[in-house]
Amino acid sequence: MIGLVDCNNFYVSCERVFNPKLNHRAVGILSNNDGCIVARSNELKALGVEMGTPAHHVRHLVERGEVILYSSNYELYGDMSHRVQSVLEEETAGVEPYSIDEMFVRMDGFTPEALLAHAKTLRWKVRRYTGIPVCVGVAATHTLAKLANRIAKKHPGYPGVCILHADSDEARHLLEQIDVGDVWGIGRRLNERLQVMGIKTAWDLREADAKRLRRKFSVNVERTALELRGIRCLEMNDLHEPKQRIMTSRSFGRPTQQLTDLQGAIRHHAQRGAEKLRQQKSLARAVMVFLKTNRFRPDLPQYCPSVVVELERPTQDTREILHAAQEALRKIYRPNYAYKKAGVMMLDLTDQHRQQLSLMDTPQTEEERQRSQKLMATMDALNEKMGKGTVRLGLPEKNAPWHLRCANRSPRYTTHWDELMKAYTDEGAAKRNLKPR
């Protein structure tokens, strides 16, 4: 059996762990640069605020104290996700993260009674040890587990835990109530085409001719139908194939024309991209750098260049990638344009364990490669232990234009000790009617 553990209102729940005053309040989390709402508490949903609502549309609710908005705090959310994963790894035979707030777990070898008890225990322990509320869906396949989790979260008869047996009358009753568009892997356009064929519910899709679905759509739709029948077509390892490209980019907090500002942004993105390369144990053969002006400002001159620079050899060394990225920036930069976004993409990736060596390599080349790997491993270990960005190439830049706007970001409680101490110092000073230090 496969379980899916899904964190409820994850971003908001992370904020509530460290600030219990947010419990039972309407809370929203904003996107990069505080643009629009990307996560909502149940209380905010009850007010009719939709996902993606621009922040200024609810400003009147914020001013009246009915809604609280926070800037996104991805370092905190990522660390809390790792903590949830650690609890699950101690209690299950295997964990495969699917997203920052969803994780598949192996739950084989249990009797039906023991399986239900184990699922409830998982839910309780994650809440007890991390403070994050979760729902658990269990079934024979990944697709059914996703639906079981949805039922556990939304159906009042399954408070937080649902075990779905593919051939049971219970499964049929539930699948007949779920729209086919809510099935994992069925997008909007595919949903419309299935509706035309008379496939309106998850049960309809399950009962459809799998071979016909393959001919008319794709093998993925066929597999989805088979998974709804309880026939496993996906393995947990299939969910996380190494990426063929890695891109890091962000819109700027405010536009800039300065080359030095763009160099700082490219330096930041290149280093982050190299870290991602090493995390998936890949090497890059080329680097692409791009710039963008604000296309929503037709009154300003527009310029959106990009260029690819080939690397001398496949690498994951931050220094080599950074050198190539800065060279690319110099090629495409033009003054007198208000740049709004910049990014770096790692291209033509290969497995580091299958690297093809050059005929020109020497023992000295291999020695340099090993030194590079040790240096990068040390940097990554320090950043993991001390906080992201602790060890970097180049001087830190405060208040640079390319930094994100995050006026309402909470302290990064679990990754930045200085912010944690300042938060508690300021709170204590406020209680004593003193000025914070």
CSV table of C-alpha atoms in Angstrom, one decimal:
chain,number,residue,atom,x,y,z
A,1,MET,CA,0.0,0.0,0.0
A,2,ILE,CA,1.0,3.6,-0.7
A,3,GLY,CA,0.2,6.5,1.6
A,4,LEU,CA,0.2,10.2,0.7
A,5,VAL,CA,0.8,12.6,3.6
A,6,ASP,CA,-0.3,16.1,2.7
A,7,CYS,CA,0.3,19.1,4.9
A,8,ASN,CA,-2.8,21.2,5.5
A,9,ASN,CA,-2.5,24.9,4.4
A,10,PHE,CA,1.2,24.3,4.7
A,11,TYR,CA,2.6,27.8,4.4
A,12,VAL,CA,0.1,29.2,6.8
A,13,SER,CA,0.6,26.3,9.2
A,14,CYS,CA,4.4,27.0,9.2
A,15,GLU,CA,3.7,30.6,10.3
A,16,ARG,CA,1.2,29.4,13.0
A,17,VAL,CA,3.7,27.0,14.5
A,18,PHE,CA,5.9,29.9,15.7
A,19,ASN,CA,3.1,32.5,16.1
A,20,PRO,CA,0.0,30.9,17.7
A,21,LYS,CA,-1.8,34.2,17.7
A,22,LEU,CA,-2.5,33.4,14.0
A,23,ASN,CA,-4.7,30.5,14.9
A,24,HIS,CA,-8.3,30.9,13.8
A,25,ARG,CA,-7.4,34.1,12.0
A,26,ALA,CA,-7.7,34.8,8.2
A,27,VAL,CA,-4.1,34.5,7.0
A,28,GLY,CA,-2.7,34.7,3.5
A,29,ILE,CA,0.8,34.2,2.2
A,30,LEU,CA,2.0,36.4,-0.7
A,31,SER,CA,4.0,35.5,-3.8
A,32,ASN,CA,7.4,36.9,-4.7
A,33,ASN,CA,7.6,40.7,-4.4
A,34,ASP,CA,4.4,40.6,-2.3
A,35,GLY,CA,2.3,40.5,-5.5
A,36,CYS,CA,-0.7,38.1,-5.0
A,37,ILE,CA,-2.0,35.6,-2.5
A,38,VAL,CA,-0.6,32.1,-3.1
A,39,ALA,CA,-1.6,30.3,0.1
A,40,ARG,CA,-4.8,30.8,2.3
A,41,SER,CA,-6.0,29.6,5.6
A,42,ASN,CA,-9.5,28.1,5.8
A,43,GLU,CA,-10.7,31.3,7.4
A,44,LEU,CA,-9.4,33.4,4.5
A,45,LYS,CA,-11.1,31.0,2.0
A,46,ALA,CA,-14.4,31.4,3.9
A,47,LEU,CA,-14.2,35.2,3.2
A,48,GLY,CA,-14.3,34.4,-0.5
A,49,VAL,CA,-10.7,35.4,-1.2
A,50,GLU,CA,-9.5,33.4,-4.3
A,51,MET,CA,-6.1,32.0,-4.9
A,52,GLY,CA,-4.0,34.5,-6.9
A,53,THR,CA,-5.9,37.5,-5.7
A,54,PRO,CA,-3.7,40.6,-5.9
A,55,ALA,CA,-2.7,41.9,-2.5
A,56,HIS,CA,-4.0,45.4,-3.0
A,57,HIS,CA,-7.5,43.9,-3.6
A,58,VAL,CA,-7.7,42.9,0.1
A,59,ARG,CA,-5.9,45.9,1.5
A,60,HIS,CA,-9.1,47.2,3.0
A,61,LEU,CA,-9.5,43.9,4.9
A,62,VAL,CA,-6.0,44.2,6.2
A,63,GLU,CA,-6.5,47.7,7.4
A,64,ARG,CA,-9.6,46.7,9.3
A,65,GLY,CA,-7.7,43.8,10.9
A,66,GLU,CA,-9.8,41.1,9.3
A,67,VAL,CA,-7.0,39.7,7.2
A,68,ILE,CA,-3.3,39.2,8.0
A,69,LEU,CA,-0.8,38.9,5.0
A,70,TYR,CA,2.7,37.6,5.2
A,71,SER,CA,5.5,37.7,2.6
A,72,SER,CA,6.6,34.2,1.5
A,73,ASN,CA,9.3,32.7,3.7
A,74,TYR,CA,10.6,29.8,1.6
A,75,GLU,CA,13.6,29.0,3.8
A,76,LEU,CA,11.3,28.5,6.8
A,77,TYR,CA,8.9,26.4,4.7
A,78,GLY,CA,11.6,24.3,3.2
A,79,ASP,CA,13.1,23.5,6.6
A,80,MET,CA,9.7,22.6,8.1
A,81,SER,CA,9.2,20.3,5.1
A,82,HIS,CA,12.4,18.5,5.9
A,83,ARG,CA,11.3,18.1,9.5
A,84,VAL,CA,8.0,16.5,8.4
A,85,GLN,CA,10.0,14.2,6.2
A,86,SER,CA,12.3,13.2,9.0
A,87,VAL,CA,9.3,12.1,11.2
A,88,LEU,CA,7.9,10.1,8.3
A,89,GLU,CA,11.3,8.4,7.6
A,90,GLU,CA,11.4,7.2,11.2
A,91,GLU,CA,7.9,5.7,11.0
A,92,THR,CA,7.7,4.2,7.5
A,93,ALA,CA,9.7,2.0,5.2
A,94,GLY,CA,10.4,4.7,2.7
A,95,VAL,CA,9.5,8.3,1.8
A,96,GLU,CA,9.4,10.0,-1.6
A,97,PRO,CA,8.8,13.8,-1.4
A,98,TYR,CA,6.4,14.8,-4.2
A,99,SER,CA,6.3,18.5,-3.4
A,100,ILE,CA,7.2,20.8,-0.5
A,101,ASP,CA,4.0,19.8,1.3
A,102,GLU,CA,3.2,16.3,-0.1
A,103,MET,CA,5.1,13.0,0.5
A,104,PHE,CA,4.4,9.5,-0.6
A,105,VAL,CA,5.3,6.8,2.0
A,106,ARG,CA,5.4,3.0,1.8
A,107,MET,CA,2.9,1.3,4.0
A,108,ASP,CA,3.2,-2.4,3.1
A,109,GLY,CA,2.7,-5.4,5.4
A,110,PHE,CA,-0.2,-4.2,7.6
A,111,THR,CA,-3.5,-5.8,8.2
A,112,PRO,CA,-6.5,-3.5,7.5
A,113,GLU,CA,-6.9,-2.7,11.2
A,114,ALA,CA,-3.2,-2.1,11.8
A,115,LEU,CA,-3.1,0.0,8.6
A,116,LEU,CA,-5.7,2.4,9.8
A,117,ALA,CA,-4.0,2.6,13.3
A,118,HIS,CA,-0.7,3.3,11.6
A,119,ALA,CA,-2.1,6.0,9.4
A,120,LYS,CA,-3.6,7.7,12.4
A,121,THR,CA,-0.3,7.4,14.3
A,122,LEU,CA,1.6,9.1,11.5
A,123,ARG,CA,-0.9,12.0,11.5
A,124,TRP,CA,-0.6,12.4,15.2
A,125,LYS,CA,3.2,12.2,15.4
A,126,VAL,CA,3.8,14.7,12.6
A,127,ARG,CA,1.5,17.2,14.4
A,128,ARG,CA,3.1,16.4,17.8
A,129,TYR,CA,6.7,16.7,16.7
A,130,THR,CA,6.5,19.5,14.1
A,131,GLY,CA,3.2,21.3,14.8
A,132,ILE,CA,2.1,20.8,11.2
A,133,PRO,CA,-1.4,19.3,10.6
A,134,VAL,CA,-1.6,16.7,7.9
A,135,CYS,CA,-4.1,14.4,6.2
A,136,VAL,CA,-3.2,10.8,5.2
A,137,GLY,CA,-4.6,9.0,2.2
A,138,VAL,CA,-3.8,5.3,1.7
A,139,ALA,CA,-4.4,3.1,-1.4
A,140,ALA,CA,-2.8,0.5,-3.6
A,141,THR,CA,-1.6,3.1,-6.2
A,142,HIS,CA,-0.4,6.6,-6.3
A,143,THR,CA,-3.4,8.0,-8.1
A,144,LEU,CA,-5.8,6.4,-5.7
A,145,ALA,CA,-3.7,7.6,-2.7
A,146,LYS,CA,-4.0,11.2,-4.0
A,147,LEU,CA,-7.8,10.8,-4.2
A,148,ALA,CA,-7.9,9.2,-0.8
A,149,ASN,CA,-6.0,12.1,0.6
A,150,ARG,CA,-8.4,14.5,-1.0
A,151,ILE,CA,-11.3,12.6,0.6
A,152,ALA,CA,-9.6,12.7,4.0
A,153,LYS,CA,-9.2,16.5,3.7
A,154,LYS,CA,-12.6,17.4,2.4
A,155,HIS,CA,-15.1,14.7,3.3
A,156,PRO,CA,-16.5,15.0,6.9
A,157,GLY,CA,-16.9,11.3,7.2
A,158,TYR,CA,-13.1,10.8,7.0
A,159,PRO,CA,-11.5,13.2,9.6
A,160,GLY,CA,-7.9,13.3,8.4
A,161,VAL,CA,-7.4,9.7,7.3
A,162,CYS,CA,-8.9,7.7,4.4
A,163,ILE,CA,-8.0,4.2,3.3
A,164,LEU,CA,-9.3,3.4,-0.2
A,165,HIS,CA,-9.6,-0.2,-1.4
A,166,ALA,CA,-10.0,-0.1,-5.2
A,167,ASP,CA,-12.6,-2.8,-5.6
A,168,SER,CA,-14.8,-1.9,-2.6
A,169,ASP,CA,-18.3,-0.5,-2.8
A,170,GLU,CA,-17.0,2.4,-0.7
A,171,ALA,CA,-14.5,3.3,-3.4
A,172,ARG,CA,-17.2,3.2,-6.1
A,173,HIS,CA,-19.4,5.5,-4.1
A,174,LEU,CA,-16.7,8.0,-3.5
A,175,LEU,CA,-15.2,8.0,-7.0
A,176,GLU,CA,-18.7,8.6,-8.4
A,177,GLN,CA,-18.8,11.9,-6.5
A,178,ILE,CA,-15.3,13.1,-7.7
A,179,ASP,CA,-15.2,15.1,-10.9
A,180,VAL,CA,-12.7,13.7,-13.4
A,181,GLY,CA,-10.9,17.0,-13.5
A,182,ASP,CA,-9.9,16.5,-9.9
A,183,VAL,CA,-8.0,13.3,-10.7
A,184,TRP,CA,-4.2,13.6,-10.5
A,185,GLY,CA,-2.8,14.2,-14.0
A,186,ILE,CA,-6.0,15.3,-15.6
A,187,GLY,CA,-5.6,19.0,-16.6
A,188,ARG,CA,-8.2,21.5,-17.7
A,189,ARG,CA,-8.0,20.8,-21.5
A,190,LEU,CA,-8.0,17.1,-21.0
A,191,ASN,CA,-10.9,17.4,-18.7
A,192,GLU,CA,-12.9,19.2,-21.3
A,193,ARG,CA,-12.2,16.5,-23.9
A,194,LEU,CA,-13.1,13.7,-21.5
A,195,GLN,CA,-16.4,15.4,-20.6
A,196,VAL,CA,-17.3,15.5,-24.3
A,197,MET,CA,-16.8,11.7,-24.4
A,198,GLY,CA,-19.1,11.3,-21.4
A,199,ILE,CA,-16.4,10.7,-18.9
A,200,LYS,CA,-17.4,13.0,-16.1
A,201,THR,CA,-16.3,11.4,-12.9
A,202,ALA,CA,-13.3,9.5,-11.6
A,203,TRP,CA,-15.4,6.3,-11.7
A,204,ASP,CA,-16.2,6.9,-15.4
A,205,LEU,CA,-12.5,7.2,-16.1
A,206,ARG,CA,-11.8,4.0,-14.2
A,207,GLU,CA,-14.4,2.1,-16.2
A,208,ALA,CA,-13.4,3.5,-19.6
A,209,ASP,CA,-11.6,1.3,-22.1
A,210,ALA,CA,-7.9,1.8,-21.3
A,211,LYS,CA,-6.7,0.9,-24.8
A,212,ARG,CA,-9.1,3.5,-26.3
A,213,LEU,CA,-7.9,6.1,-23.9
A,214,ARG,CA,-4.4,5.4,-25.0
A,215,ARG,CA,-5.2,5.7,-28.7
A,216,LYS,CA,-7.3,8.9,-28.3
A,217,PHE,CA,-5.1,10.6,-25.7
A,218,SER,CA,-1.8,9.2,-24.4
A,219,VAL,CA,-0.3,6.4,-22.4
A,220,ASN,CA,-0.4,8.6,-19.3
A,221,VAL,CA,-4.2,8.7,-19.5
A,222,GLU,CA,-4.3,4.9,-19.9
A,223,ARG,CA,-2.1,4.5,-16.8
A,224,THR,CA,-4.3,6.9,-14.8
A,225,ALA,CA,-7.4,4.7,-15.6
A,226,LEU,CA,-5.5,1.5,-14.7
A,227,GLU,CA,-4.3,3.1,-11.4
A,228,LEU,CA,-7.9,3.9,-10.5
A,229,ARG,CA,-8.6,0.2,-10.8
A,230,GLY,CA,-5.8,-0.5,-8.3
A,231,ILE,CA,-3.2,-1.6,-10.9
A,232,ARG,CA,0.1,0.0,-10.1
A,233,CYS,CA,1.7,1.7,-13.1
A,234,LEU,CA,4.0,4.2,-11.3
A,235,GLU,CA,6.9,3.4,-9.0
A,236,MET,CA,7.9,5.8,-6.3
A,237,ASN,CA,11.3,6.4,-8.0
A,238,ASP,CA,9.6,7.4,-11.2
A,239,LEU,CA,8.3,10.6,-9.6
A,240,HIS,CA,11.7,12.2,-9.3
A,241,GLU,CA,13.7,11.7,-12.4
A,242,PRO,CA,16.7,14.1,-12.6
A,243,LYS,CA,15.8,17.4,-14.3
A,244,GLN,CA,17.1,17.9,-17.8
A,245,ARG,CA,17.3,21.7,-17.2
A,246,ILE,CA,17.7,23.8,-14.0
A,247,MET,CA,16.6,27.4,-14.0
A,248,THR,CA,16.9,30.0,-11.2
A,249,SER,CA,15.3,33.4,-11.7
A,250,ARG,CA,13.3,36.0,-9.9
A,251,SER,CA,11.6,39.3,-10.7
A,252,PHE,CA,13.4,42.2,-9.1
A,253,GLY,CA,12.0,44.2,-6.2
A,254,ARG,CA,12.4,47.3,-8.4
A,255,PRO,CA,13.7,47.9,-11.9
A,256,THR,CA,17.4,48.7,-12.4
A,257,GLN,CA,19.6,49.8,-15.3
A,258,GLN,CA,22.9,49.3,-13.5
A,259,LEU,CA,25.3,46.5,-14.7
A,260,THR,CA,26.6,46.1,-11.1
A,261,ASP,CA,23.0,45.3,-9.9
A,262,LEU,CA,22.5,42.7,-12.7
A,263,GLN,CA,25.9,41.1,-11.9
A,264,GLY,CA,24.8,40.7,-8.3
A,265,ALA,CA,21.5,39.0,-9.4
A,266,ILE,CA,23.3,36.7,-11.9
A,267,ARG,CA,25.9,35.8,-9.3
A,268,HIS,CA,23.1,34.8,-6.8
A,269,HIS,CA,21.2,32.8,-9.4
A,270,ALA,CA,24.3,31.0,-10.8
A,271,GLN,CA,25.4,29.9,-7.3
A,272,ARG,CA,21.9,28.7,-6.5
A,273,GLY,CA,21.7,26.8,-9.8
A,274,ALA,CA,25.1,25.1,-9.1
A,275,GLU,CA,23.8,24.0,-5.7
A,276,LYS,CA,20.7,22.4,-7.3
A,277,LEU,CA,23.0,20.7,-9.8
A,278,ARG,CA,25.0,19.1,-7.0
A,279,GLN,CA,21.8,18.1,-5.1
A,280,GLN,CA,20.7,15.9,-8.0
A,281,LYS,CA,24.3,14.8,-8.8
A,282,SER,CA,24.4,16.3,-12.2
A,283,LEU,CA,26.9,18.2,-14.4
A,284,ALA,CA,26.1,21.1,-16.8
A,285,ARG,CA,27.7,21.4,-20.2
A,286,ALA,CA,26.3,24.9,-20.9
A,287,VAL,CA,24.9,27.9,-19.2
A,288,MET,CA,22.2,30.3,-20.5
A,289,VAL,CA,21.7,33.8,-19.1
A,290,PHE,CA,18.6,36.0,-19.9
A,291,LEU,CA,17.4,39.5,-19.0
A,292,LYS,CA,13.9,40.9,-19.2
A,293,THR,CA,12.4,44.3,-19.1
A,294,ASN,CA,8.8,44.9,-17.9
A,295,ARG,CA,6.5,43.9,-20.7
A,296,PHE,CA,3.5,45.4,-18.9
A,297,ARG,CA,5.1,48.8,-19.3
A,298,PRO,CA,4.7,49.5,-23.1
A,299,ASP,CA,5.7,53.1,-22.4
A,300,LEU,CA,9.3,51.9,-21.7
A,301,PRO,CA,11.8,50.5,-24.2
A,302,GLN,CA,11.7,46.7,-24.3
A,303,TYR,CA,14.7,44.4,-24.5
A,304,CYS,CA,14.7,40.7,-23.6
A,305,PRO,CA,18.0,39.1,-24.6
A,306,SER,CA,19.5,35.7,-23.9
A,307,VAL,CA,22.7,33.9,-24.7
A,308,VAL,CA,24.2,30.4,-24.2
A,309,VAL,CA,27.8,29.9,-23.2
A,310,GLU,CA,29.3,26.4,-23.5
A,311,LEU,CA,31.5,25.3,-20.6
A,312,GLU,CA,35.0,23.9,-21.3
A,313,ARG,CA,34.0,20.6,-19.6
A,314,PRO,CA,30.9,19.3,-17.8
A,315,THR,CA,30.9,20.8,-14.3
A,316,GLN,CA,29.0,21.5,-11.1
A,317,ASP,CA,31.7,23.8,-9.7
A,318,THR,CA,30.1,27.1,-8.7
A,319,ARG,CA,33.3,29.1,-9.7
A,320,GLU,CA,33.3,27.8,-13.3
A,321,ILE,CA,29.5,28.3,-13.7
A,322,LEU,CA,29.7,31.8,-12.2
A,323,HIS,CA,32.5,32.8,-14.6
A,324,ALA,CA,30.5,31.6,-17.6
A,325,ALA,CA,27.4,33.4,-16.4
A,326,GLN,CA,29.1,36.7,-15.9
A,327,GLU,CA,30.7,36.4,-19.3
A,328,ALA,CA,27.3,35.8,-20.8
A,329,LEU,CA,25.9,38.9,-19.0
A,330,ARG,CA,28.6,41.1,-20.4
A,331,LYS,CA,27.6,40.0,-23.9
A,332,ILE,CA,23.9,40.8,-23.7
A,333,TYR,CA,23.9,43.8,-21.4
A,334,ARG,CA,22.8,47.1,-22.9
A,335,PRO,CA,22.5,50.4,-20.9
A,336,ASN,CA,19.4,52.6,-20.6
A,337,TYR,CA,16.9,49.7,-20.2
A,338,ALA,CA,15.0,49.2,-17.0
A,339,TYR,CA,15.5,45.5,-16.3
A,340,LYS,CA,12.8,43.8,-14.3
A,341,LYS,CA,14.0,40.1,-14.3
A,342,ALA,CA,17.2,38.1,-14.8
A,343,GLY,CA,17.9,34.4,-14.7
A,344,VAL,CA,20.4,31.6,-15.2
A,345,MET,CA,19.6,28.2,-16.7
A,346,MET,CA,21.9,25.1,-16.6
A,347,LEU,CA,21.7,23.2,-19.9
A,348,ASP,CA,22.6,19.8,-21.3
A,349,LEU,CA,22.8,18.1,-18.0
A,350,THR,CA,24.5,14.7,-17.4
A,351,ASP,CA,24.9,12.3,-14.5
A,352,GLN,CA,28.1,13.1,-12.6
A,353,HIS,CA,28.8,9.3,-12.3
A,354,ARG,CA,28.7,8.9,-16.1
A,355,GLN,CA,30.9,11.7,-17.0
A,356,GLN,CA,32.8,11.1,-20.3
A,357,LEU,CA,36.5,12.1,-19.7
A,358,SER,CA,38.6,13.9,-22.3
A,359,LEU,CA,41.5,12.4,-24.1
A,360,MET,CA,43.4,15.5,-23.0
A,361,ASP,CA,42.9,14.8,-19.3
A,362,THR,CA,46.0,14.3,-17.1
A,363,PRO,CA,46.5,13.1,-13.5
A,364,GLN,CA,46.7,16.8,-12.7
A,365,THR,CA,43.2,17.3,-14.2
A,366,GLU,CA,41.8,14.5,-12.1
A,367,GLU,CA,43.4,16.0,-9.0
A,368,GLU,CA,41.8,19.4,-9.7
A,369,ARG,CA,38.4,17.7,-10.2
A,370,GLN,CA,38.7,16.0,-6.8
A,371,ARG,CA,39.7,19.2,-5.1
A,372,SER,CA,36.7,21.0,-6.7
A,373,GLN,CA,34.3,18.3,-5.5
A,374,LYS,CA,35.7,18.6,-1.9
A,375,LEU,CA,35.5,22.3,-1.9
A,376,MET,CA,31.9,22.4,-3.2
A,377,ALA,CA,30.9,19.6,-0.7
A,378,THR,CA,32.3,21.7,2.1
A,379,MET,CA,30.4,24.9,1.0
A,380,ASP,CA,27.2,22.9,0.7
A,381,ALA,CA,27.7,21.3,4.1
A,382,LEU,CA,28.3,24.7,5.8
A,383,ASN,CA,25.3,26.3,4.1
A,384,GLU,CA,23.1,23.4,5.2
A,385,LYS,CA,24.3,23.7,8.7
A,386,MET,CA,24.6,27.4,9.2
A,387,GLY,CA,21.9,28.7,6.8
A,388,LYS,CA,21.6,29.2,3.1
A,389,GLY,CA,24.0,31.8,1.7
A,390,THR,CA,26.3,31.7,4.7
A,391,VAL,CA,29.2,30.8,2.4
A,392,ARG,CA,29.0,32.4,-1.0
A,393,LEU,CA,31.2,33.8,-3.8
A,394,GLY,CA,31.2,37.6,-3.7
A,395,LEU,CA,30.3,40.2,-1.1
A,396,PRO,CA,26.7,40.2,0.3
A,397,GLU,CA,24.6,43.1,-1.1
A,398,LYS,CA,22.0,44.6,1.1
A,399,ASN,CA,19.0,46.4,-0.3
A,400,ALA,CA,20.0,45.7,-3.9
A,401,PRO,CA,17.2,46.4,-6.4
A,402,TRP,CA,17.1,42.8,-7.5
A,403,HIS,CA,16.3,41.6,-4.0
A,404,LEU,CA,12.6,40.6,-3.5
A,405,ARG,CA,10.1,42.8,-1.8
A,406,CYS,CA,9.2,41.0,1.4
A,407,ALA,CA,8.0,43.8,3.7
A,408,ASN,CA,5.9,41.4,5.8
A,409,ARG,CA,8.2,38.3,6.0
A,410,SER,CA,8.3,36.6,9.4
A,411,PRO,CA,11.7,35.6,10.9
A,412,ARG,CA,13.3,32.5,9.5
A,413,TYR,CA,13.0,30.9,12.9
A,414,THR,CA,14.7,27.6,12.1
A,415,THR,CA,17.5,28.6,9.8
A,416,HIS,CA,18.7,32.1,10.9
A,417,TRP,CA,19.5,32.3,14.6
A,418,ASP,CA,20.0,36.1,14.5
A,419,GLU,CA,16.5,36.6,13.2
A,420,LEU,CA,15.1,34.3,15.9
A,421,MET,CA,16.8,36.1,18.7
A,422,LYS,CA,15.7,39.5,17.3
A,423,ALA,CA,12.1,38.4,17.1
A,424,TYR,CA,12.0,37.3,20.7
A,425,THR,CA,14.0,40.4,21.9
A,426,ASP,CA,11.5,42.7,20.1
A,427,GLU,CA,8.5,40.8,21.4
A,428,GLY,CA,9.8,40.9,25.0
A,429,ALA,CA,10.6,44.6,24.7
A,430,ALA,CA,7.1,45.3,23.3
A,431,LYS,CA,5.6,43.6,26.3
A,432,ARG,CA,7.6,45.7,28.7
A,433,ASN,CA,6.9,48.9,26.7
A,434,LEU,CA,10.5,49.3,25.9
A,435,LYS,CA,12.3,50.1,22.6
A,436,PRO,CA,13.7,47.0,21.0
A,437,ARG,CA,17.5,46.7,20.9
